[in-house]
Short mmCIF file of C-alpha atoms (C1' of nucleotides) in Angstrom, two decimals:
data_model
loop_
_atom_site.label_atom_id
_atom_site.label_comp_id
_atom_site.label_asym_id
_atom_site.label_seq_id
_atom_site.Cartn_x
_atom_site.Cartn_y
_atom_site.Cartn_z
CA MET T 1 0.00 0.00 0.00
CA HIS T 2 1.34 3.37 -0.94
CA ASP T 3 1.51 6.35 1.37
CA ILE T 4 -0.69 9.07 -0.05
CA ARG T 5 1.40 11.67 1.74
CA PHE T 6 4.50 10.47 -0.04
CA ILE T 7 2.64 10.74 -3.34
CA ARG T 8 1.41 14.21 -2.44
CA GLU T 9 4.90 15.38 -1.60
CA ASN T 10 6.78 13.56 -4.39
CA PRO T 11 4.39 13.25 -7.33
CA GLU T 12 7.12 13.30 -9.98
CA ASP T 13 9.17 10.62 -8.25
CA PHE T 14 6.10 8.48 -7.84
CA ASP T 15 5.10 8.68 -11.49
CA ALA T 16 8.67 8.15 -12.65
CA ALA T 17 8.87 4.96 -10.59
CA LEU T 18 5.53 3.76 -12.00
CA ALA T 19 6.84 4.41 -15.49
CA ARG T 20 9.72 2.03 -14.79
CA ARG T 21 7.07 -0.61 -14.13
CA GLY T 22 5.42 0.28 -17.43
CA LEU T 23 2.50 2.09 -15.82
CA GLU T 24 0.78 5.34 -16.67
CA PRO T 25 1.19 8.33 -14.31
CA LEU T 26 -1.32 8.31 -11.46
CA ALA T 27 -0.13 10.93 -9.00
CA ALA T 28 -2.25 13.81 -10.28
CA SER T 29 -5.54 11.90 -10.16
CA LEU T 30 -4.74 10.39 -6.75
CA ILE T 31 -3.85 13.78 -5.32
CA ALA T 32 -7.04 15.33 -6.67
CA LEU T 33 -9.09 12.57 -5.10
CA ASP T 34 -7.21 12.94 -1.82
CA GLU T 35 -7.87 16.67 -1.74
CA GLU T 36 -11.57 16.02 -2.13
CA ARG T 37 -11.39 13.41 0.60
CA ARG T 38 -9.59 15.69 3.02
CA ALA T 39 -12.05 18.50 2.42
CA ALA T 40 -14.92 16.09 3.14
CA VAL T 41 -13.22 14.86 6.30
CA THR T 42 -12.80 18.41 7.51
CA GLU T 43 -16.48 19.13 6.88
CA VAL T 44 -17.46 16.09 8.94
CA GLN T 45 -15.14 17.05 11.74
CA VAL T 46 -16.43 20.61 11.91
CA ALA T 47 -19.97 19.29 12.21
CA GLN T 48 -18.97 16.77 14.87
CA SER T 49 -17.13 19.43 16.78
CA ARG T 50 -20.22 21.63 16.89
CA ARG T 51 -22.38 18.69 17.93
CA ASN T 52 -20.02 17.76 20.75
CA GLU T 53 -19.90 21.32 21.97
CA ALA T 54 -23.69 21.60 22.03
CA SER T 55 -24.04 18.26 23.78
CA LYS T 56 -21.80 19.45 26.56
CA LEU T 57 -23.92 22.57 26.92
CA ILE T 58 -27.00 20.38 27.24
CA GLY T 59 -25.28 18.37 29.92
CA ALA T 60 -24.33 21.56 31.76
CA ALA T 61 -27.86 22.95 31.47
CA MET T 62 -29.34 19.71 32.80
CA ALA T 63 -26.93 19.74 35.68
CA LYS T 64 -28.10 23.25 36.52
CA GLY T 65 -31.70 22.07 36.24
CA ASP T 66 -32.43 24.47 33.38
CA ARG T 67 -34.62 22.19 31.25
CA GLU T 68 -35.77 24.99 29.00
CA GLU T 69 -32.32 25.89 27.79
CA ALA T 70 -31.46 22.22 27.35
CA GLU T 71 -34.46 21.69 25.11
CA ALA T 72 -33.56 24.74 23.04
CA ILE T 73 -30.08 23.45 22.32
CA LYS T 74 -31.44 19.97 21.58
CA ALA T 75 -33.54 21.42 18.79
CA GLU T 76 -30.50 23.16 17.38
CA VAL T 77 -28.46 19.94 17.35
CA ALA T 78 -31.27 17.98 15.76
CA ALA T 79 -30.99 20.08 12.61
CA LEU T 80 -27.25 19.62 12.54
CA LYS T 81 -27.69 15.88 12.94
CA ASP T 82 -29.85 15.64 9.85
CA ALA T 83 -27.02 16.90 7.70
CA MET T 84 -24.30 14.71 9.17
CA PRO T 85 -25.00 11.25 7.69
CA ALA T 86 -24.65 12.59 4.16
CA LEU T 87 -21.35 14.29 4.97
CA GLU T 88 -20.03 11.15 6.62
CA ALA T 89 -21.14 8.95 3.76
CA ARG T 90 -19.36 11.20 1.30
CA ALA T 91 -16.12 11.21 3.31
CA ASP T 92 -16.28 7.42 3.69
CA ALA T 93 -16.95 6.91 0.00
CA LEU T 94 -14.03 9.11 -1.00
CA ALA T 95 -11.72 7.32 1.43
CA ALA T 96 -12.84 3.95 0.12
CA ASP T 97 -12.33 5.10 -3.45
CA LEU T 98 -8.81 6.29 -2.69
CA LYS T 99 -7.96 3.09 -0.84
CA GLY T 100 -9.38 1.03 -3.68
CA ARG T 101 -7.09 2.77 -6.13
CA LEU T 102 -3.99 2.69 -3.95
CA GLU T 103 -4.21 -0.97 -3.02
CA ILE T 104 -3.94 -2.20 -6.59
CA ILE T 105 -0.84 -0.18 -7.44
CA PRO T 106 2.31 -2.31 -7.29
CA ASN T 107 5.30 -1.43 -5.16
CA LEU T 108 7.83 0.99 -6.58
CA PRO T 109 11.07 -0.57 -7.81
CA GLY T 110 14.27 0.15 -5.91
CA ALA T 111 16.80 2.51 -7.46
CA ASP T 112 19.26 -0.32 -8.15
CA VAL T 113 16.73 -2.51 -9.95
CA PRO T 114 17.44 -2.73 -13.69
CA ASP T 115 14.78 -1.45 -16.06
CA GLY T 116 13.22 -3.99 -18.36
CA ALA T 117 10.05 -5.33 -19.87
CA GLY T 118 10.20 -9.00 -18.94
CA GLU T 119 12.35 -11.92 -17.89
CA GLU T 120 14.73 -11.42 -20.83
CA ASP T 121 15.91 -8.22 -19.13
CA ASN T 122 16.77 -9.79 -15.79
CA ARG T 123 20.41 -9.42 -14.89
CA VAL T 124 22.54 -12.48 -14.13
CA GLU T 125 24.50 -11.54 -11.03
CA SER T 126 26.50 -14.69 -10.45
CA GLU T 127 26.71 -18.34 -11.29
CA TRP T 128 27.81 -21.12 -8.97
CA GLY T 129 28.91 -24.72 -9.41
CA THR T 130 30.12 -26.90 -12.21
CA LYS T 131 27.58 -28.48 -14.47
CA ARG T 132 28.10 -32.22 -14.41
CA THR T 133 29.27 -33.88 -17.63
CA PHE T 134 27.31 -37.02 -18.36
CA ASP T 135 28.61 -40.05 -20.23
CA PHE T 136 25.02 -40.66 -21.28
CA THR T 137 22.21 -38.35 -22.32
CA PRO T 138 20.61 -37.02 -19.14
CA ARG T 139 16.85 -37.37 -19.07
CA GLU T 140 14.16 -35.10 -17.70
CA HIS T 141 12.81 -35.87 -14.26
CA ALA T 142 9.36 -36.54 -15.67
CA ASP T 143 10.85 -39.49 -17.58
CA ILE T 144 13.03 -40.92 -14.81
CA ALA T 145 10.92 -40.27 -11.74
CA PRO T 146 7.78 -42.38 -12.37
CA ALA T 147 9.84 -45.58 -11.99
CA LEU T 148 11.21 -44.22 -8.71
CA GLY T 149 7.86 -43.49 -7.06
CA MET T 150 6.69 -40.20 -8.53
CA ASP T 151 3.21 -41.27 -9.52
CA PHE T 152 1.59 -38.72 -11.78
CA GLU T 153 -1.30 -40.99 -12.84
CA THR T 154 -2.57 -41.60 -9.33
CA GLY T 155 -2.24 -37.93 -8.45
CA ALA T 156 -4.28 -36.98 -11.48
CA ARG T 157 -6.89 -39.69 -10.79
CA LEU T 158 -7.35 -38.50 -7.21
CA SER T 159 -7.27 -34.76 -7.68
CA GLY T 160 -6.82 -33.83 -11.31
CA ALA T 161 -3.98 -32.27 -13.24
CA ARG T 162 -1.04 -30.77 -11.33
CA PHE T 163 -1.31 -33.17 -8.41
CA THR T 164 1.21 -35.92 -7.78
CA PHE T 165 1.34 -38.96 -5.50
CA LEU T 166 4.82 -39.69 -4.15
CA ARG T 167 5.70 -43.20 -3.01
CA GLY T 168 8.49 -45.00 -1.21
CA GLY T 169 12.00 -43.64 -1.61
CA MET T 170 10.72 -40.68 -3.62
CA ALA T 171 8.42 -39.62 -0.79
CA ARG T 172 11.27 -40.11 1.65
CA LEU T 173 13.69 -38.07 -0.43
CA HIS T 174 11.11 -35.31 -0.59
CA ARG T 175 10.72 -35.39 3.19
CA ALA T 176 14.51 -35.44 3.62
CA LEU T 177 14.85 -32.29 1.54
CA GLY T 178 12.31 -30.40 3.61
CA GLN T 179 13.88 -31.46 6.92
CA PHE T 180 17.34 -30.62 5.64
CA MET T 181 16.28 -27.12 4.61
CA LEU T 182 14.51 -26.43 7.86
CA ASP T 183 17.52 -27.64 9.85
CA VAL T 184 19.98 -25.48 7.95
CA GLN T 185 17.82 -22.37 8.18
CA THR T 186 17.10 -22.76 11.88
CA ARG T 187 20.50 -23.98 13.06
CA GLU T 188 22.80 -22.00 10.83
CA HIS T 189 20.92 -18.89 9.82
CA GLY T 190 19.03 -18.05 12.96
CA TYR T 191 15.51 -18.40 11.63
CA ALA T 192 12.96 -19.35 14.28
CA GLU T 193 11.04 -22.48 13.38
CA CYS T 194 7.30 -22.01 13.01
CA ASN T 195 4.38 -24.23 12.14
CA PRO T 196 1.67 -21.80 11.08
CA PRO T 197 -1.90 -22.28 9.84
CA VAL T 198 -2.16 -22.93 6.12
CA LEU T 199 -5.73 -21.63 6.11
CA VAL T 200 -5.93 -17.91 6.77
CA GLY T 201 -8.49 -15.12 6.73
CA ASP T 202 -8.83 -12.15 4.40
CA ASP T 203 -6.73 -9.84 6.56
CA ALA T 204 -3.63 -12.00 6.34
CA MET T 205 -3.98 -12.30 2.57
CA TYR T 206 -4.64 -8.58 2.17
CA GLY T 207 -1.72 -7.62 4.39
CA THR T 208 0.70 -9.66 2.30
CA ASP T 209 -0.66 -8.11 -0.90
CA LYS T 210 -2.37 -11.28 -2.25
CA LEU T 211 -5.74 -9.51 -2.04
CA PRO T 212 -7.68 -7.94 -3.56
CA LYS T 213 -5.84 -8.17 -6.85
CA PHE T 214 -4.87 -11.85 -6.94
CA ALA T 215 -7.88 -13.61 -5.46
CA GLU T 216 -8.18 -15.92 -8.46
CA ASP T 217 -4.65 -17.24 -7.94
CA SER T 218 -5.49 -18.84 -4.61
CA PHE T 219 -7.98 -21.40 -3.35
CA CYS T 220 -10.74 -20.22 -1.05
CA THR T 221 -12.73 -22.50 1.25
CA THR T 222 -16.50 -22.48 1.36
CA ASN T 223 -16.41 -20.72 4.72
CA GLY T 224 -14.25 -17.90 3.51
CA ARG T 225 -10.73 -18.92 4.40
CA TRP T 226 -7.81 -18.99 2.00
CA LEU T 227 -5.32 -21.79 1.44
CA ILE T 228 -2.00 -20.03 1.66
CA PRO T 229 -0.17 -19.71 -1.67
CA THR T 230 3.04 -19.49 0.37
CA SER T 231 3.78 -19.45 4.09
CA GLU T 232 5.08 -15.92 3.51
CA VAL T 233 1.43 -15.08 4.19
CA SER T 234 1.19 -16.80 7.58
CA LEU T 235 4.66 -15.84 8.75
CA THR T 236 4.57 -12.21 7.69
CA ALA T 237 1.00 -11.66 8.87
CA SER T 238 1.94 -13.10 12.27
CA VAL T 239 2.96 -9.54 13.19
CA MET T 240 -0.09 -7.95 11.62
CA GLY T 241 -1.37 -4.94 13.57
CA GLU T 242 1.46 -5.07 16.07
CA LEU T 243 3.58 -2.32 17.55
CA LEU T 244 6.91 -4.08 18.05
CA ASP T 245 9.81 -3.21 20.30
CA GLU T 246 12.90 -2.26 18.36
CA ALA T 247 14.76 -4.87 20.41
CA ALA T 248 12.60 -7.57 18.80
CA LEU T 249 14.13 -6.80 15.40
CA PRO T 250 15.36 -8.34 13.25
CA MET T 251 12.75 -11.08 13.51
CA ARG T 252 13.57 -14.10 11.36
CA LEU T 253 10.93 -16.78 10.84
CA THR T 254 10.90 -19.98 8.84
CA ALA T 255 8.34 -22.68 8.18
CA LEU T 256 8.06 -25.78 6.07
CA THR T 257 4.48 -25.86 4.85
CA LEU T 258 2.24 -26.91 2.07
CA CYS T 259 1.39 -24.16 -0.38
CA PHE T 260 -1.60 -24.06 -2.69
CA ARG T 261 -1.93 -22.22 -5.96
CA SER T 262 -4.66 -22.34 -8.53
CA GLU T 263 -2.18 -21.51 -11.32
CA ALA T 264 -5.04 -19.72 -13.02
CA GLY T 265 -2.77 -17.79 -15.34
CA ALA T 266 -0.53 -20.72 -16.21
CA ALA T 267 -2.85 -22.87 -18.34
CA GLY T 268 -0.77 -25.17 -20.49
CA LYS T 269 2.50 -24.06 -18.88
CA ASP T 270 4.74 -26.69 -17.27
CA THR T 271 1.96 -29.25 -17.35
CA ARG T 272 4.47 -32.09 -17.53
CA GLY T 273 6.33 -33.20 -14.44
CA PHE T 274 6.60 -31.88 -10.92
CA ILE T 275 7.54 -28.27 -11.62
CA ARG T 276 4.21 -26.50 -11.32
CA GLN T 277 1.76 -28.14 -8.92
CA HIS T 278 -1.43 -26.96 -7.25
CA GLN T 279 -0.03 -28.22 -3.96
CA PHE T 280 3.62 -28.13 -3.06
CA GLU T 281 5.94 -27.82 -0.10
CA LYS T 282 8.21 -24.92 0.53
CA CYS T 283 10.63 -23.89 3.22
CA GLU T 284 9.94 -20.19 3.57
CA LEU T 285 12.12 -17.46 5.06
CA VAL T 286 10.62 -14.24 6.39
CA SER T 287 12.43 -11.32 7.99
CA ILE T 288 10.89 -8.37 9.81
CA VAL T 289 13.50 -5.63 10.12
CA ARG T 290 14.20 -1.96 10.61
CA PRO T 291 14.15 0.05 7.37
CA GLU T 292 17.87 0.78 7.52
CA ASP T 293 18.62 -2.94 7.76
CA SER T 294 16.47 -4.29 4.97
CA GLU T 295 19.01 -4.18 2.14
CA ALA T 296 21.63 -6.04 4.17
CA GLU T 297 18.97 -8.50 5.34
CA HIS T 298 17.99 -9.11 1.75
CA GLN T 299 21.55 -10.07 0.84
CA ARG T 300 21.73 -12.29 3.91
CA MET T 301 18.48 -14.02 3.00
CA VAL T 302 19.61 -14.78 -0.53
CA ARG T 303 22.78 -16.30 0.90
CA ALA T 304 20.67 -18.48 3.20
CA ALA T 305 18.81 -19.79 0.16
CA GLU T 306 22.01 -20.25 -1.87
CA THR T 307 23.50 -22.29 0.95
CA ILE T 308 20.96 -25.06 0.41
CA LEU T 309 21.84 -25.37 -3.26
CA GLU T 310 25.55 -25.35 -2.49
CA ARG T 311 25.24 -28.05 0.18
CA LEU T 312 23.37 -30.17 -2.35
CA ASN T 313 26.00 -29.32 -4.95
CA LEU T 314 23.38 -28.13 -7.41
CA PRO T 315 24.66 -25.58 -9.95
CA TYR T 316 22.65 -22.38 -9.96
CA ARG T 317 22.69 -18.78 -10.96
CA LYS T 318 21.47 -15.68 -9.22
CA LEU T 319 19.34 -13.15 -11.07
CA LEU T 320 18.41 -9.63 -10.14
CA LEU T 321 14.93 -9.23 -11.55
CA CYS T 322 14.20 -6.25 -13.77
CA THR T 323 11.31 -3.86 -13.15
CA GLY T 324 9.08 -5.71 -15.61
CA ASP T 325 9.47 -9.15 -14.01
CA MET T 326 9.10 -8.30 -10.33
CA GLY T 327 6.06 -9.35 -8.33
CA PHE T 328 3.39 -6.92 -7.22
CA GLY T 329 4.64 -6.31 -3.69
CA ALA T 330 8.38 -6.35 -4.34
CA ARG T 331 10.68 -3.43 -4.57
CA LYS T 332 13.67 -5.64 -5.29
CA THR T 333 13.84 -9.35 -6.02
CA TYR T 334 16.56 -11.92 -6.53
CA ASP T 335 15.68 -15.21 -8.14
CA LEU T 336 17.81 -18.32 -7.84
CA GLU T 337 17.65 -20.65 -10.81
CA VAL T 338 18.89 -24.21 -10.54
CA TRP T 339 20.46 -26.08 -13.41
CA LEU T 340 18.35 -28.95 -14.76
CA PRO T 341 20.54 -31.06 -17.05
CA GLY T 342 17.61 -33.11 -18.34
CA GLN T 343 15.88 -29.99 -19.56
CA GLY T 344 19.17 -28.29 -20.33
CA ALA T 345 17.90 -25.14 -18.68
CA PHE T 346 17.97 -23.07 -15.52
CA ARG T 347 14.67 -23.09 -13.63
CA GLU T 348 13.51 -20.85 -10.80
CA ILE T 349 13.85 -22.50 -7.42
CA SER T 350 13.84 -19.52 -5.08
CA SER T 351 12.63 -15.96 -5.13
CA CYS T 352 13.73 -13.54 -2.42
CA SER T 353 12.03 -10.17 -2.22
CA ASN T 354 12.38 -7.04 -0.19
CA THR T 355 8.95 -5.40 0.01
CA GLY T 356 10.17 -2.40 2.02
CA ASP T 357 7.26 -1.01 4.03
CA PHE T 358 4.69 -2.00 1.38
CA GLN T 359 3.26 -4.94 3.32
CA ALA T 360 3.85 -3.28 6.69
CA ARG T 361 1.53 -0.44 5.68
CA ARG T 362 -1.16 -2.86 4.58
CA MET T 363 -0.81 -4.84 7.80
CA ASN T 364 -0.17 -1.83 10.03
CA THR T 365 2.96 -3.32 11.56
CA ARG T 366 5.20 -0.78 13.22
CA TYR T 367 7.97 -0.65 15.77
CA ARG T 368 8.83 1.91 18.38
CA VAL T 369 12.24 3.40 17.93
CA ALA T 370 14.15 2.73 21.14
CA GLY T 371 14.20 5.73 23.45
CA GLU T 372 11.94 7.76 21.19
CA LYS T 373 8.23 8.39 20.97
CA LYS T 374 7.87 7.87 17.26
CA THR T 375 6.84 4.69 15.54
CA GLU T 376 7.92 3.52 12.12
CA PHE T 377 6.72 0.88 9.72
CA VAL T 378 8.92 -2.19 9.62
CA HIS T 379 10.33 -3.61 6.43
CA THR T 380 9.36 -7.15 5.48
CA LEU T 381 11.26 -9.63 3.33
CA ASN T 382 10.37 -13.07 2.13
CA GLY T 383 12.18 -15.78 0.25
CA SER T 384 12.10 -19.46 -0.53
CA GLY T 385 14.79 -21.43 1.13
CA LEU T 386 13.86 -23.45 -0.96
CA ALA T 387 10.89 -24.79 -2.88
CA VAL T 388 11.02 -28.48 -1.95
CA GLY T 389 9.33 -29.95 -5.02
CA ARG T 390 11.56 -28.16 -7.45
CA THR T 391 14.61 -29.09 -5.43
CA LEU T 392 13.52 -32.71 -5.69
CA VAL T 393 13.34 -32.27 -9.46
CA ALA T 394 16.82 -30.78 -9.47
CA VAL T 395 18.25 -33.63 -7.39
CA ILE T 396 16.67 -36.20 -9.69
CA GLU T 397 18.06 -34.63 -12.84
CA ASN T 398 21.51 -33.80 -11.47
CA TYR T 399 22.06 -37.06 -9.60
CA GLN T 400 20.63 -39.46 -12.17
CA ASN T 401 22.54 -42.50 -13.36
CA ALA T 402 22.50 -44.25 -16.69
CA ASP T 403 20.42 -47.13 -15.27
CA GLY T 404 17.63 -44.79 -14.22
CA SER T 405 18.59 -44.73 -10.56
CA VAL T 406 19.27 -41.56 -8.59
CA THR T 407 22.11 -41.19 -6.11
CA VAL T 408 21.19 -39.53 -2.83
CA PRO T 409 23.25 -36.34 -2.29
CA ASP T 410 25.68 -36.58 0.64
CA ALA T 411 23.98 -33.76 2.52
CA LEU T 412 20.74 -35.77 2.63
CA LEU T 413 22.23 -39.09 3.81
CA PRO T 414 21.58 -38.35 7.50
CA TYR T 415 17.90 -38.05 6.64
CA MET T 416 17.57 -41.14 4.47
CA GLY T 417 17.86 -43.95 6.98
CA GLY T 418 20.61 -45.75 5.11
CA VAL T 419 19.17 -45.37 1.62
CA THR T 420 21.95 -44.17 -0.67
CA ARG T 421 20.21 -44.36 -4.02
CA LEU T 422 16.72 -44.63 -5.42
CA GLU T 423 16.38 -47.65 -7.68
CA PRO T 424 13.82 -48.10 -10.46
CA LEU T 425 11.04 -50.41 -9.35
CA ALA T 426 11.09 -52.61 -12.45
"C1'" G L 1 -21.92 -27.92 18.68
"C1'" G L 2 -24.43 -26.38 23.80
"C1'" A L 3 -24.21 -23.39 28.57
"C1'" G L 4 -21.86 -19.62 31.44
"C1'" A L 5 -18.11 -15.64 32.20
"C1'" G L 6 -15.29 -12.05 29.91
"C1'" G L 7 -12.71 -8.71 26.06
"C1'" U L 8 -10.66 -1.15 28.66
"C1'" G L 9 -3.89 2.23 27.58
"C1'" G L 10 3.13 -1.30 27.48
"C1'" C L 11 1.09 -4.62 31.65
"C1'" A L 12 -2.41 -5.20 35.82
"C1'" G L 13 -7.05 -3.19 36.80
"C1'" A L 14 -11.32 0.68 38.06
"C1'" G L 15 -15.24 2.88 35.57
"C1'" U L 16 -22.03 0.93 34.08
"C1'" G L 17 -25.63 7.42 30.02
"C1'" G L 18 -22.93 13.72 30.50
"C1'" U L 19 -16.26 18.03 31.31
"C1'" C L 20 -13.99 9.88 30.74
"C1'" G L 21 -9.03 9.45 26.31
"C1'" A L 22 -10.48 7.19 30.64
"C1'" A L 23 -9.00 6.43 38.26
"C1'" U L 24 -5.21 3.64 40.63
"C1'" G L 25 -0.88 0.52 40.67
"C1'" C L 26 3.35 -1.33 37.96
"C1'" G L 27 6.64 -0.21 34.07
"C1'" C L 28 9.06 3.67 31.28
"C1'" C L 29 11.10 8.97 30.62
"C1'" G L 30 12.60 13.68 32.91
"C1'" C L 31 13.66 16.63 37.22
"C1'" A L 32 14.79 17.20 42.56
"C1'" C L 33 17.38 15.07 46.80
"C1'" U L 34 22.50 12.19 46.73
"C1'" C L 35 29.67 11.86 45.89
"C1'" G L 36 26.87 8.04 43.09
"C1'" A L 37 23.01 4.43 43.47
"C1'" A L 38 18.74 2.80 46.03
"C1'" A L 39 14.63 4.77 48.48
"C1'" U L 40 11.57 9.08 48.30
"C1'" G L 41 9.14 13.40 46.10
"C1'" C L 42 7.42 16.18 41.75
"C1'" G L 43 6.19 16.17 36.59
"C1'" G L 44 5.45 13.48 32.13
"C1'" U L 45 4.13 8.93 29.44
"C1'" U L 46 -1.75 5.74 23.61
"C1'" U L 47 -2.54 5.78 18.48
"C1'" A L 48 -4.36 7.42 13.80
"C1'" C L 49 -6.29 11.21 10.92
"C1'" C L 50 -7.62 16.65 9.64
"C1'" G L 51 -5.96 21.88 9.93
"C1'" G L 52 -1.40 24.77 11.09
"C1'" C L 53 5.60 26.89 9.48
"C1'" A L 54 5.05 26.02 14.53
"C1'" A L 55 2.96 26.50 19.26
"C1'" C L 56 -1.34 24.32 19.14
"C1'" G L 57 -6.46 23.26 17.84
"C1'" G L 58 -9.98 19.57 16.13
"C1'" U L 59 -11.91 14.48 15.07
"C1'" A L 60 -11.94 9.33 15.93
"C1'" A L 61 -10.67 4.91 18.69
"C1'" C L 62 -12.48 1.18 25.43
"C1'" G L 63 -12.76 -6.67 20.65
"C1'" U L 64 -15.35 -5.67 15.41
"C1'" G L 65 -19.67 -3.81 12.88
"C1'" G L 66 -24.49 -1.76 13.35
"C1'" G L 67 -28.45 0.64 16.44
"C1'" U L 68 -30.85 3.81 20.48
"C1'" U L 69 -29.75 8.96 22.35
"C1'" C L 70 -28.86 15.90 22.21
"C1'" G L 71 -24.70 12.84 24.22
"C1'" A L 72 -22.33 5.76 24.58
"C1'" A L 73 -16.44 2.56 27.43
"C1'" U L 74 -21.37 2.52 29.84
"C1'" C L 75 -27.94 0.67 26.95
"C1'" C L 76 -29.66 -2.73 22.55
"C1'" C L 77 -28.49 -6.19 18.24
"C1'" A L 78 -25.11 -9.14 15.31
"C1'" C L 79 -20.41 -11.10 14.72
"C1'" C L 80 -15.25 -12.33 16.29
"C1'" C L 81 -11.97 -13.88 20.05
"C1'" U L 82 -10.48 -15.73 25.11
"C1'" C L 83 -11.55 -18.58 29.57
"C1'" U L 84 -14.58 -22.43 32.37
"C1'" C L 85 -17.96 -26.56 32.07
"C1'" C L 86 -20.58 -30.20 28.85
"C1'" G L 87 -20.73 -32.90 24.19
"C1'" C L 88 -17.89 -34.73 20.05
"C1'" C L 89 -13.23 -36.03 18.24
"C1'" A L 90 -7.52 -36.88 15.01
#
RNA sequence: GGAGAGGUGGCAGAGUGGUCGAAUGCGCCGCACUCGAAAUGCGGUUUACCGGCAACGGUAACGUGGGUUCGAAUCCCACCCUCUCCGCCA
């Protein structure tokens, strides 16, 4: 959510930043609407002020026992009261209109974010690892994995497209990945382990900028709760409405949860394999920090995500997303893309975003500056550390053998109960 | 799901139609006393919005949303949440 005062005071900067996102200027129309709103608010307040004053006079008159004077003032206030509902309705309508316009405007890109129209303009920041050379032609996970317990048919039969049933060693490897990620993030990077609800109310979704604009991307229950599209929602919204002590910051939270996405806009995209599912697991990282710390925290978070890939010895590259490819709430985003030898391509496996105070404003999450009276909005960051399903895909493709088996990465051996490779069933 | 009790400031806890944004205590901040500290005393200490260069003035907020009233923390209705008991149950 944007701060109308910032827009009022920096209209050119605001429009220039929107232009970098490919949007038309909006400052002038927003400011005009805000001026109308403020004038209406003032009108209401003047009327209320007069009403309050008169009411006190009535009280005083009654106390004196002067019923006549009290009745006279009552009549005066009655007239005033007739006019008030209309004034209030107008002020409310204008405020709602302004809010409705502000809440669907994406966050402004950071100064160091490269301009661009789409993913082709993202900037490769670094690349890590050595791509394995195969003495056979590496296959895609969707071809190898069914024999190892990744059962697409049963998933589809139970639930439809984009659902998968994992069995045996494949299910175990998937579990091992999640546990491994959670352990590294909690033990080595100081994230506090959480196990949050995966069904949340409107406020949590709104606060993390998934509503109102992206309602169709998530699943909603019949009694009005949302299945979280990412535990960013539950973790970030855990501080919704709070006034935090500065000493509580930075707050680092992680959770391994199921995530649910309707993939409404992705019809026909990645329909094969385990890449894009309606239900998937993700180890999420969330940081709540002071504004002056958010850039450093962002770098730290990306490193925490990179660590997982490095421990698994999976080659990857780090991208700084351009203005045209960033998500709605982000002001700066790094994506990590893992190398998939079967597909011969890098695929997104983590996305780490700094939202600045964008979500904090929507959630009304502030902190009190130590030793001072003033409060400030926190900055919130979120990142995948990592997406478990896609990491499973990456392990399968990078650790595959000519006979169709998959070697378990060393880092996962402690979690595999003695299993060192997944063997084809028949 | 049923019955009862309750939701007030950072915390505890008064207030049950009129100078109540709210007593009191704790905490916190400042000042005094002190070589210093403790103790003590005095003063201060919610948030958001509107107007104003500012000082300051105004409005709103006592779980949320409605209603009654000249006036609501206080009365009425609905909903949410917490606690206790009962039922059911992984």
